[in-house]
């Protein structure tokens, strides 16, 4: 027996407006990642370029912090209850799978030019699943503990792990060396997900705040700046007056390093980790070293940048809004634009010198983002991932139909 009674159509809640400051921050991070990939790290005199000094490590960290902010937005900016957890878990797992597949598909890119972050980004989304159950204060404490302890654990266990290949994660690695791929994505690669959980916890806690309030934005700007300065300053003290740098150079031969190799790590950073010959390596704050002070400094920079752009986005000025709109448009579709950037750098089209080539990419990214957002809204890859995640959530939360007796 079936019922012919009509039910009122369900009301659809209005979509929460996007926070322009968050999108603009993501847009700045995208341009920073593009700069690291496209511009020289060293000038003609052998000195670090200002673009590399500004972007290296900080742009990737900003992406990771904003991943946490994004997870907070997806989960209603509150702690997820057990009743809703199954749907949230399905949504995040599907999002991770989709982003991971895109990342592996980009594994053909030359890692000497472009270290593709998407596969590690996908692992972060997977690791975020249990975190959404935690209250905000617990997230803050957990993030601090991860920042302090996981690099120590990594320092202890990495000597027993296989050396990273240095190649971008790919389908070939997935099928021929899955254990090695897992090790690189979690601990030994350029973007090790386990220590980077500190960024994710910070972003998830921040995303639950009232980000449109100027007081919160000012707090993020000030707090992030203080954290960044503490990380930078403490590293300088430990490596300088306390004698850490001397210990690094003294133990370099045991790691198969020359003094120049040590200097290169201290100035230009690592490939996701540091050598394990001495505990003094944990005092380094160089980019892509995943030490406590690197995580503190780069995470602080990311939070300060978010606070600054939230304040800028809150200025009631048509000129400011017009200036920030292209960044926000690019930040709303970074998955698409980042993937296009990686493909471009691996194509025969990348023929211009570094600076003109980078400026051309920036112009193309901003123009395409503005036009696409006005015409279609969500970026194509963003729409694909969001649709898959939504359907996965609906599939596990759809009520089981009851069979009524005849």
PDB file of C-alpha atoms in Angstrom, residues 92-373:
ATOM      1  CA  UNK A  92      35.884  14.031   3.483  1.00  0.00           C
ATOM      2  CA  UNK A  93      37.057  10.583   2.366  1.00  0.00           C
ATOM      3  CA  UNK A  94      35.569  11.108  -1.093  1.00  0.00           C
ATOM      4  CA  UNK A  95      37.097  14.564  -1.336  1.00  0.00           C
ATOM      5  CA  UNK A  96      40.461  13.102  -0.332  1.00  0.00           C
ATOM      6  CA  UNK A  97      40.134  10.338  -2.936  1.00  0.00           C
ATOM      7  CA  UNK A  98      39.258  12.776  -5.715  1.00  0.00           C
ATOM      8  CA  UNK A  99      42.059  15.208  -4.884  1.00  0.00           C
ATOM      9  CA  UNK A 100      44.493  12.337  -4.469  1.00  0.00           C
ATOM     10  CA  UNK A 101      43.628  10.948  -7.904  1.00  0.00           C
ATOM     11  CA  UNK A 102      44.179  14.361  -9.466  1.00  0.00           C
ATOM     12  CA  UNK A 103      47.496  14.641  -7.642  1.00  0.00           C
ATOM     13  CA  UNK A 104      48.664  11.221  -8.823  1.00  0.00           C
ATOM     14  CA  UNK A 105      47.598  12.080 -12.362  1.00  0.00           C
ATOM     15  CA  UNK A 106      49.963  15.076 -12.169  1.00  0.00           C
ATOM     16  CA  UNK A 107      52.823  12.814 -11.093  1.00  0.00           C
ATOM     17  CA  UNK A 108      54.415  13.152 -14.532  1.00  0.00           C
ATOM     18  CA  UNK A 109      55.603  16.659 -13.589  1.00  0.00           C
ATOM     19  CA  UNK A 110      59.360  17.094 -13.131  1.00  0.00           C
ATOM     20  CA  UNK A 111      59.953  17.330  -9.374  1.00  0.00           C
ATOM     21  CA  UNK A 112      63.036  19.483 -10.010  1.00  0.00           C
ATOM     22  CA  UNK A 113      60.607  22.157 -11.231  1.00  0.00           C
ATOM     23  CA  UNK A 114      57.322  21.395  -9.477  1.00  0.00           C
ATOM     24  CA  UNK A 115      56.733  19.433  -6.280  1.00  0.00           C
ATOM     25  CA  UNK A 116      53.038  18.579  -6.563  1.00  0.00           C
ATOM     26  CA  UNK A 117      51.269  19.011  -3.217  1.00  0.00           C
ATOM     27  CA  UNK A 118      47.882  17.468  -4.030  1.00  0.00           C
ATOM     28  CA  UNK A 119      48.516  13.853  -2.960  1.00  0.00           C
ATOM     29  CA  UNK A 120      49.761  15.010   0.450  1.00  0.00           C
ATOM     30  CA  UNK A 121      46.814  17.417   0.605  1.00  0.00           C
ATOM     31  CA  UNK A 122      44.520  14.436   0.093  1.00  0.00           C
ATOM     32  CA  UNK A 123      46.139  12.601   3.003  1.00  0.00           C
ATOM     33  CA  UNK A 124      45.486  15.649   5.185  1.00  0.00           C
ATOM     34  CA  UNK A 125      41.772  15.445   4.351  1.00  0.00           C
ATOM     35  CA  UNK A 126      41.766  11.780   5.346  1.00  0.00           C
ATOM     36  CA  UNK A 127      43.513  12.540   8.621  1.00  0.00           C
ATOM     37  CA  UNK A 128      41.008  15.322   9.280  1.00  0.00           C
ATOM     38  CA  UNK A 129      38.139  12.836   9.578  1.00  0.00           C
ATOM     39  CA  UNK A 130      38.573  11.992  13.288  1.00  0.00           C
ATOM     40  CA  UNK A 131      39.580  15.580  14.103  1.00  0.00           C
ATOM     41  CA  UNK A 132      36.126  16.975  13.304  1.00  0.00           C
ATOM     42  CA  UNK A 133      34.798  15.164  16.390  1.00  0.00           C
ATOM     43  CA  UNK A 134      37.045  17.183  18.697  1.00  0.00           C
ATOM     44  CA  UNK A 135      36.140  20.413  20.492  1.00  0.00           C
ATOM     45  CA  UNK A 136      38.064  23.511  19.471  1.00  0.00           C
ATOM     46  CA  UNK A 137      40.228  23.723  22.588  1.00  0.00           C
ATOM     47  CA  UNK A 138      41.287  20.110  22.151  1.00  0.00           C
ATOM     48  CA  UNK A 139      42.237  20.858  18.557  1.00  0.00           C
ATOM     49  CA  UNK A 140      44.488  23.708  19.704  1.00  0.00           C
ATOM     50  CA  UNK A 141      46.216  21.516  22.280  1.00  0.00           C
ATOM     51  CA  UNK A 142      46.538  18.626  19.823  1.00  0.00           C
ATOM     52  CA  UNK A 143      47.986  20.901  17.151  1.00  0.00           C
ATOM     53  CA  UNK A 144      50.616  22.204  19.567  1.00  0.00           C
ATOM     54  CA  UNK A 145      51.486  18.654  20.639  1.00  0.00           C
ATOM     55  CA  UNK A 146      51.838  17.536  17.022  1.00  0.00           C
ATOM     56  CA  UNK A 147      54.061  20.512  16.258  1.00  0.00           C
ATOM     57  CA  UNK A 148      56.377  19.660  19.145  1.00  0.00           C
ATOM     58  CA  UNK A 149      56.328  15.853  19.206  1.00  0.00           C
ATOM     59  CA  UNK A 150      55.818  14.518  15.678  1.00  0.00           C
ATOM     60  CA  UNK A 151      59.098  16.033  14.381  1.00  0.00           C
ATOM     61  CA  UNK A 152      60.861  14.303  17.270  1.00  0.00           C
ATOM     62  CA  UNK A 153      59.242  10.956  16.405  1.00  0.00           C
ATOM     63  CA  UNK A 154      60.064  11.525  12.750  1.00  0.00           C
ATOM     64  CA  UNK A 155      63.692  12.218  13.660  1.00  0.00           C
ATOM     65  CA  UNK A 156      63.809   8.883  15.502  1.00  0.00           C
ATOM     66  CA  UNK A 157      62.108   6.652  12.924  1.00  0.00           C
ATOM     67  CA  UNK A 158      63.275   8.067   9.596  1.00  0.00           C
ATOM     68  CA  UNK A 159      66.692   6.357   9.721  1.00  0.00           C
ATOM     69  CA  UNK A 160      64.817   3.031   9.542  1.00  0.00           C
ATOM     70  CA  UNK A 161      62.615   4.127   6.624  1.00  0.00           C
ATOM     71  CA  UNK A 162      63.509   3.957   2.916  1.00  0.00           C
ATOM     72  CA  UNK A 163      65.036   7.056   1.432  1.00  0.00           C
ATOM     73  CA  UNK A 164      62.487   9.150  -0.486  1.00  0.00           C
ATOM     74  CA  UNK A 165      62.663   8.907  -4.253  1.00  0.00           C
ATOM     75  CA  UNK A 166      62.420  12.650  -4.798  1.00  0.00           C
ATOM     76  CA  UNK A 167      59.845  12.082  -7.551  1.00  0.00           C
ATOM     77  CA  UNK A 168      56.290  13.368  -7.490  1.00  0.00           C
ATOM     78  CA  UNK A 169      53.686  10.871  -6.219  1.00  0.00           C
ATOM     79  CA  UNK A 170      52.219   9.041  -9.207  1.00  0.00           C
ATOM     80  CA  UNK A 171      50.089   6.066 -10.212  1.00  0.00           C
ATOM     81  CA  UNK A 172      53.303   4.248 -11.074  1.00  0.00           C
ATOM     82  CA  UNK A 173      54.496   4.615  -7.458  1.00  0.00           C
ATOM     83  CA  UNK A 174      51.068   3.610  -6.172  1.00  0.00           C
ATOM     84  CA  UNK A 175      51.242   0.257  -7.982  1.00  0.00           C
ATOM     85  CA  UNK A 176      54.976  -0.483  -7.826  1.00  0.00           C
ATOM     86  CA  UNK A 177      55.922   0.894  -4.399  1.00  0.00           C
ATOM     87  CA  UNK A 178      52.805   1.583  -2.296  1.00  0.00           C
ATOM     88  CA  UNK A 179      54.663   1.348   1.023  1.00  0.00           C
ATOM     89  CA  UNK A 180      57.298   3.801  -0.159  1.00  0.00           C
ATOM     90  CA  UNK A 181      54.584   6.156  -1.402  1.00  0.00           C
ATOM     91  CA  UNK A 182      52.815   6.005   1.961  1.00  0.00           C
ATOM     92  CA  UNK A 183      56.083   6.771   3.759  1.00  0.00           C
ATOM     93  CA  UNK A 184      56.758   9.778   1.546  1.00  0.00           C
ATOM     94  CA  UNK A 185      53.250  11.154   1.923  1.00  0.00           C
ATOM     95  CA  UNK A 186      53.296  10.849   5.704  1.00  0.00           C
ATOM     96  CA  UNK A 187      56.880  11.377   6.912  1.00  0.00           C
ATOM     97  CA  UNK A 188      59.727  11.474   4.407  1.00  0.00           C
ATOM     98  CA  UNK A 189      58.456  13.479   1.434  1.00  0.00           C
ATOM     99  CA  UNK A 190      58.443  17.173   0.611  1.00  0.00           C
ATOM    100  CA  UNK A 191      54.997  17.618   2.202  1.00  0.00           C
ATOM    101  CA  UNK A 192      54.917  15.130   5.113  1.00  0.00           C
ATOM    102  CA  UNK A 193      51.306  14.906   6.265  1.00  0.00           C
ATOM    103  CA  UNK A 194      51.879  13.787   9.863  1.00  0.00           C
ATOM    104  CA  UNK A 195      53.820  16.850  11.077  1.00  0.00           C
ATOM    105  CA  UNK A 196      51.672  19.003   8.791  1.00  0.00           C
ATOM    106  CA  UNK A 197      48.654  17.977  10.846  1.00  0.00           C
ATOM    107  CA  UNK A 198      49.701  20.877  13.076  1.00  0.00           C
ATOM    108  CA  UNK A 199      48.686  23.234  10.258  1.00  0.00           C
ATOM    109  CA  UNK A 200      45.404  21.385   9.768  1.00  0.00           C
ATOM    110  CA  UNK A 201      44.491  21.548  13.470  1.00  0.00           C
ATOM    111  CA  UNK A 202      45.229  25.272  13.502  1.00  0.00           C
ATOM    112  CA  UNK A 203      43.093  25.869  10.428  1.00  0.00           C
ATOM    113  CA  UNK A 204      40.213  23.744  11.720  1.00  0.00           C
ATOM    114  CA  UNK A 205      40.177  25.670  15.005  1.00  0.00           C
ATOM    115  CA  UNK A 206      40.422  29.023  13.198  1.00  0.00           C
ATOM    116  CA  UNK A 207      37.632  28.095  10.791  1.00  0.00           C
ATOM    117  CA  UNK A 208      35.236  27.717  13.713  1.00  0.00           C
ATOM    118  CA  UNK A 209      35.780  31.338  14.739  1.00  0.00           C
ATOM    119  CA  UNK A 210      33.609  34.276  13.704  1.00  0.00           C
ATOM    120  CA  UNK A 211      35.985  35.241  10.908  1.00  0.00           C
ATOM    121  CA  UNK A 212      33.929  38.182   9.684  1.00  0.00           C
ATOM    122  CA  UNK A 213      34.489  39.975  13.020  1.00  0.00           C
ATOM    123  CA  UNK A 214      37.324  42.551  12.844  1.00  0.00           C
ATOM    124  CA  UNK A 215      38.362  41.656  16.388  1.00  0.00           C
ATOM    125  CA  UNK A 216      38.996  38.045  15.339  1.00  0.00           C
ATOM    126  CA  UNK A 217      40.907  39.139  12.238  1.00  0.00           C
ATOM    127  CA  UNK A 218      43.111  41.438  14.314  1.00  0.00           C
ATOM    128  CA  UNK A 219      43.756  38.608  16.759  1.00  0.00           C
ATOM    129  CA  UNK A 220      44.804  36.293  13.931  1.00  0.00           C
ATOM    130  CA  UNK A 221      47.119  38.934  12.483  1.00  0.00           C
ATOM    131  CA  UNK A 222      48.759  39.680  15.822  1.00  0.00           C
ATOM    132  CA  UNK A 223      48.863  36.094  17.081  1.00  0.00           C
ATOM    133  CA  UNK A 224      50.218  34.756  13.805  1.00  0.00           C
ATOM    134  CA  UNK A 225      52.888  37.436  13.632  1.00  0.00           C
ATOM    135  CA  UNK A 226      54.007  36.711  17.205  1.00  0.00           C
ATOM    136  CA  UNK A 227      54.177  32.961  16.501  1.00  0.00           C
ATOM    137  CA  UNK A 228      56.207  33.551  13.346  1.00  0.00           C
ATOM    138  CA  UNK A 229      58.639  35.857  15.152  1.00  0.00           C
ATOM    139  CA  UNK A 230      59.028  33.436  18.059  1.00  0.00           C
ATOM    140  CA  UNK A 231      59.813  30.566  15.695  1.00  0.00           C
ATOM    141  CA  UNK A 232      62.311  32.656  13.740  1.00  0.00           C
ATOM    142  CA  UNK A 233      63.931  34.224  16.814  1.00  0.00           C
ATOM    143  CA  UNK A 234      64.230  31.008  18.802  1.00  0.00           C
ATOM    144  CA  UNK A 235      65.917  29.308  15.858  1.00  0.00           C
ATOM    145  CA  UNK A 236      68.421  32.158  15.586  1.00  0.00           C
ATOM    146  CA  UNK A 237      69.258  31.914  19.277  1.00  0.00           C
ATOM    147  CA  UNK A 238      69.633  28.124  19.259  1.00  0.00           C
ATOM    148  CA  UNK A 239      71.729  28.040  16.099  1.00  0.00           C
ATOM    149  CA  UNK A 240      73.816  31.081  17.004  1.00  0.00           C
ATOM    150  CA  UNK A 241      74.752  31.845  20.639  1.00  0.00           C
ATOM    151  CA  UNK A 242      73.778  28.403  21.926  1.00  0.00           C
ATOM    152  CA  UNK A 243      75.984  26.702  19.327  1.00  0.00           C
ATOM    153  CA  UNK A 244      73.558  24.691  17.222  1.00  0.00           C
ATOM    154  CA  UNK A 245      75.004  25.707  13.857  1.00  0.00           C
ATOM    155  CA  UNK A 246      78.494  24.611  14.930  1.00  0.00           C
ATOM    156  CA  UNK A 247      77.089  21.191  15.828  1.00  0.00           C
ATOM    157  CA  UNK A 248      75.395  20.911  12.428  1.00  0.00           C
ATOM    158  CA  UNK A 249      78.635  21.568  10.582  1.00  0.00           C
ATOM    159  CA  UNK A 250      80.614  19.283  12.899  1.00  0.00           C
ATOM    160  CA  UNK A 251      78.275  16.330  12.338  1.00  0.00           C
ATOM    161  CA  UNK A 252      77.803  16.933   8.606  1.00  0.00           C
ATOM    162  CA  UNK A 253      80.293  14.248   7.463  1.00  0.00           C
ATOM    163  CA  UNK A 254      78.363  11.580   9.382  1.00  0.00           C
ATOM    164  CA  UNK A 255      75.341  12.412   7.214  1.00  0.00           C
ATOM    165  CA  UNK A 256      77.404  12.442   4.037  1.00  0.00           C
ATOM    166  CA  UNK A 257      77.096  16.221   3.819  1.00  0.00           C
ATOM    167  CA  UNK A 258      79.653  18.889   3.037  1.00  0.00           C
ATOM    168  CA  UNK A 259      79.683  22.274   4.787  1.00  0.00           C
ATOM    169  CA  UNK A 260      78.113  23.733   1.638  1.00  0.00           C
ATOM    170  CA  UNK A 261      75.286  21.202   1.897  1.00  0.00           C
ATOM    171  CA  UNK A 262      74.556  22.327   5.462  1.00  0.00           C
ATOM    172  CA  UNK A 263      74.586  25.964   4.391  1.00  0.00           C
ATOM    173  CA  UNK A 264      72.205  25.161   1.553  1.00  0.00           C
ATOM    174  CA  UNK A 265      69.695  23.577   3.945  1.00  0.00           C
ATOM    175  CA  UNK A 266      69.970  26.459   6.414  1.00  0.00           C
ATOM    176  CA  UNK A 267      69.438  29.076   3.705  1.00  0.00           C
ATOM    177  CA  UNK A 268      67.213  27.483   1.090  1.00  0.00           C
ATOM    178  CA  UNK A 269      65.564  24.768   3.164  1.00  0.00           C
ATOM    179  CA  UNK A 270      65.161  21.031   2.864  1.00  0.00           C
ATOM    180  CA  UNK A 271      63.116  18.589   0.854  1.00  0.00           C
ATOM    181  CA  UNK A 272      60.499  18.118   3.542  1.00  0.00           C
ATOM    182  CA  UNK A 273      62.817  16.860   6.290  1.00  0.00           C
ATOM    183  CA  UNK A 274      66.284  17.328   7.770  1.00  0.00           C
ATOM    184  CA  UNK A 275      69.196  14.928   8.340  1.00  0.00           C
ATOM    185  CA  UNK A 276      68.995  12.896  11.548  1.00  0.00           C
ATOM    186  CA  UNK A 277      72.643  12.910  12.614  1.00  0.00           C
ATOM    187  CA  UNK A 278      72.087  15.362  15.474  1.00  0.00           C
ATOM    188  CA  UNK A 279      69.126  16.672  17.427  1.00  0.00           C
ATOM    189  CA  UNK A 280      70.284  20.193  16.581  1.00  0.00           C
ATOM    190  CA  UNK A 281      68.563  19.833  13.218  1.00  0.00           C
ATOM    191  CA  UNK A 282      65.283  20.318  15.084  1.00  0.00           C
ATOM    192  CA  UNK A 283      66.405  23.890  15.875  1.00  0.00           C
ATOM    193  CA  UNK A 284      66.279  24.813  12.180  1.00  0.00           C
ATOM    194  CA  UNK A 285      63.409  26.945  10.876  1.00  0.00           C
ATOM    195  CA  UNK A 286      64.345  26.769   7.188  1.00  0.00           C
ATOM    196  CA  UNK A 287      61.462  26.093   4.757  1.00  0.00           C
ATOM    197  CA  UNK A 288      60.337  22.527   4.120  1.00  0.00           C
ATOM    198  CA  UNK A 289      62.200  21.040   7.062  1.00  0.00           C
ATOM    199  CA  UNK A 290      59.097  20.134   9.145  1.00  0.00           C
ATOM    200  CA  UNK A 291      60.833  20.957  12.423  1.00  0.00           C
ATOM    201  CA  UNK A 292      58.884  22.440  15.330  1.00  0.00           C
ATOM    202  CA  UNK A 293      60.281  25.912  14.611  1.00  0.00           C
ATOM    203  CA  UNK A 294      59.614  25.639  10.877  1.00  0.00           C
ATOM    204  CA  UNK A 295      56.006  24.630  11.592  1.00  0.00           C
ATOM    205  CA  UNK A 296      55.630  27.448  14.120  1.00  0.00           C
ATOM    206  CA  UNK A 297      57.147  30.099  11.870  1.00  0.00           C
ATOM    207  CA  UNK A 298      55.403  29.171   8.614  1.00  0.00           C
ATOM    208  CA  UNK A 299      52.113  28.411  10.357  1.00  0.00           C
ATOM    209  CA  UNK A 300      52.295  31.786  12.102  1.00  0.00           C
ATOM    210  CA  UNK A 301      52.927  33.510   8.773  1.00  0.00           C
ATOM    211  CA  UNK A 302      49.885  31.767   7.284  1.00  0.00           C
ATOM    212  CA  UNK A 303      47.628  32.803  10.170  1.00  0.00           C
ATOM    213  CA  UNK A 304      48.917  36.389  10.074  1.00  0.00           C
ATOM    214  CA  UNK A 305      48.311  36.579   6.318  1.00  0.00           C
ATOM    215  CA  UNK A 306      44.765  35.298   6.797  1.00  0.00           C
ATOM    216  CA  UNK A 307      44.112  37.890   9.496  1.00  0.00           C
ATOM    217  CA  UNK A 308      45.514  40.690   7.326  1.00  0.00           C
ATOM    218  CA  UNK A 309      43.411  39.794   4.308  1.00  0.00           C
ATOM    219  CA  UNK A 310      40.277  39.362   6.405  1.00  0.00           C
ATOM    220  CA  UNK A 311      40.838  42.937   7.589  1.00  0.00           C
ATOM    221  CA  UNK A 312      41.438  44.165   4.051  1.00  0.00           C
ATOM    222  CA  UNK A 313      38.335  42.388   2.798  1.00  0.00           C
ATOM    223  CA  UNK A 314      36.328  44.076   5.546  1.00  0.00           C
ATOM    224  CA  UNK A 315      37.225  47.586   4.378  1.00  0.00           C
ATOM    225  CA  UNK A 316      34.122  49.279   2.989  1.00  0.00           C
ATOM    226  CA  UNK A 317      35.759  50.742  -0.075  1.00  0.00           C
ATOM    227  CA  UNK A 318      34.867  49.968  -3.700  1.00  0.00           C
ATOM    228  CA  UNK A 319      38.519  50.372  -4.654  1.00  0.00           C
ATOM    229  CA  UNK A 320      39.700  47.828  -2.112  1.00  0.00           C
ATOM    230  CA  UNK A 321      36.982  45.381  -3.073  1.00  0.00           C
ATOM    231  CA  UNK A 322      37.846  45.770  -6.740  1.00  0.00           C
ATOM    232  CA  UNK A 323      41.539  45.194  -6.007  1.00  0.00           C
ATOM    233  CA  UNK A 324      40.984  42.081  -3.922  1.00  0.00           C
ATOM    234  CA  UNK A 325      38.329  40.526  -6.177  1.00  0.00           C
ATOM    235  CA  UNK A 326      40.761  38.838  -8.634  1.00  0.00           C
ATOM    236  CA  UNK A 327      42.705  37.259  -5.760  1.00  0.00           C
ATOM    237  CA  UNK A 328      39.475  36.007  -4.202  1.00  0.00           C
ATOM    238  CA  UNK A 329      38.291  34.635  -7.537  1.00  0.00           C
ATOM    239  CA  UNK A 330      41.555  32.742  -7.990  1.00  0.00           C
ATOM    240  CA  UNK A 331      41.382  31.530  -4.396  1.00  0.00           C
ATOM    241  CA  UNK A 332      37.913  30.086  -4.945  1.00  0.00           C
ATOM    242  CA  UNK A 333      39.238  27.698  -7.628  1.00  0.00           C
ATOM    243  CA  UNK A 334      42.807  26.902  -6.621  1.00  0.00           C
ATOM    244  CA  UNK A 335      42.515  23.179  -7.375  1.00  0.00           C
ATOM    245  CA  UNK A 336      41.759  23.923 -11.024  1.00  0.00           C
ATOM    246  CA  UNK A 337      44.289  26.726 -11.388  1.00  0.00           C
ATOM    247  CA  UNK A 338      47.069  24.911  -9.530  1.00  0.00           C
ATOM    248  CA  UNK A 339      46.575  21.827 -11.699  1.00  0.00           C
ATOM    249  CA  UNK A 340      46.624  23.967 -14.849  1.00  0.00           C
ATOM    250  CA  UNK A 341      49.837  25.634 -13.617  1.00  0.00           C
ATOM    251  CA  UNK A 342      51.535  22.242 -13.126  1.00  0.00           C
ATOM    252  CA  UNK A 343      50.454  21.071 -16.590  1.00  0.00           C
ATOM    253  CA  UNK A 344      51.660  24.328 -18.147  1.00  0.00           C
ATOM    254  CA  UNK A 345      55.126  24.066 -16.577  1.00  0.00           C
ATOM    255  CA  UNK A 346      55.432  20.537 -17.973  1.00  0.00           C
ATOM    256  CA  UNK A 347      54.341  21.538 -21.484  1.00  0.00           C
ATOM    257  CA  UNK A 348      56.147  22.955 -24.535  1.00  0.00           C
ATOM    258  CA  UNK A 349      54.250  26.221 -23.946  1.00  0.00           C
ATOM    259  CA  UNK A 350      56.537  27.220 -21.080  1.00  0.00           C
ATOM    260  CA  UNK A 351      59.114  29.036 -23.218  1.00  0.00           C
ATOM    261  CA  UNK A 352      59.342  32.519 -21.698  1.00  0.00           C
ATOM    262  CA  UNK A 353      62.130  33.587 -19.319  1.00  0.00           C
ATOM    263  CA  UNK A 354      61.363  33.219 -15.615  1.00  0.00           C
ATOM    264  CA  UNK A 355      59.999  36.664 -14.748  1.00  0.00           C
ATOM    265  CA  UNK A 356      57.938  37.311 -17.911  1.00  0.00           C
ATOM    266  CA  UNK A 357      56.709  33.718 -17.766  1.00  0.00           C
ATOM    267  CA  UNK A 358      55.589  34.080 -14.171  1.00  0.00           C
ATOM    268  CA  UNK A 359      53.867  37.414 -14.801  1.00  0.00           C
ATOM    269  CA  UNK A 360      52.074  35.926 -17.799  1.00  0.00           C
ATOM    270  CA  UNK A 361      50.853  33.034 -15.647  1.00  0.00           C
ATOM    271  CA  UNK A 362      49.659  35.406 -12.921  1.00  0.00           C
ATOM    272  CA  UNK A 363      47.770  37.526 -15.435  1.00  0.00           C
ATOM    273  CA  UNK A 364      46.187  34.444 -17.012  1.00  0.00           C
ATOM    274  CA  UNK A 365      45.216  32.984 -13.634  1.00  0.00           C
ATOM    275  CA  UNK A 366      43.568  36.188 -12.397  1.00  0.00           C
ATOM    276  CA  UNK A 367      41.729  36.948 -15.646  1.00  0.00           C
ATOM    277  CA  UNK A 368      40.491  33.391 -16.155  1.00  0.00           C
ATOM    278  CA  UNK A 369      39.411  33.157 -12.509  1.00  0.00           C
ATOM    279  CA  UNK A 370      37.364  36.371 -12.665  1.00  0.00           C
ATOM    280  CA  UNK A 371      35.695  35.465 -15.960  1.00  0.00           C
ATOM    281  CA  UNK A 372      34.982  31.855 -14.979  1.00  0.00           C
ATOM    282  CA  UNK A 373      33.588  32.817 -11.586  1.00  0.00           C
TER     283      UNK A 373
END
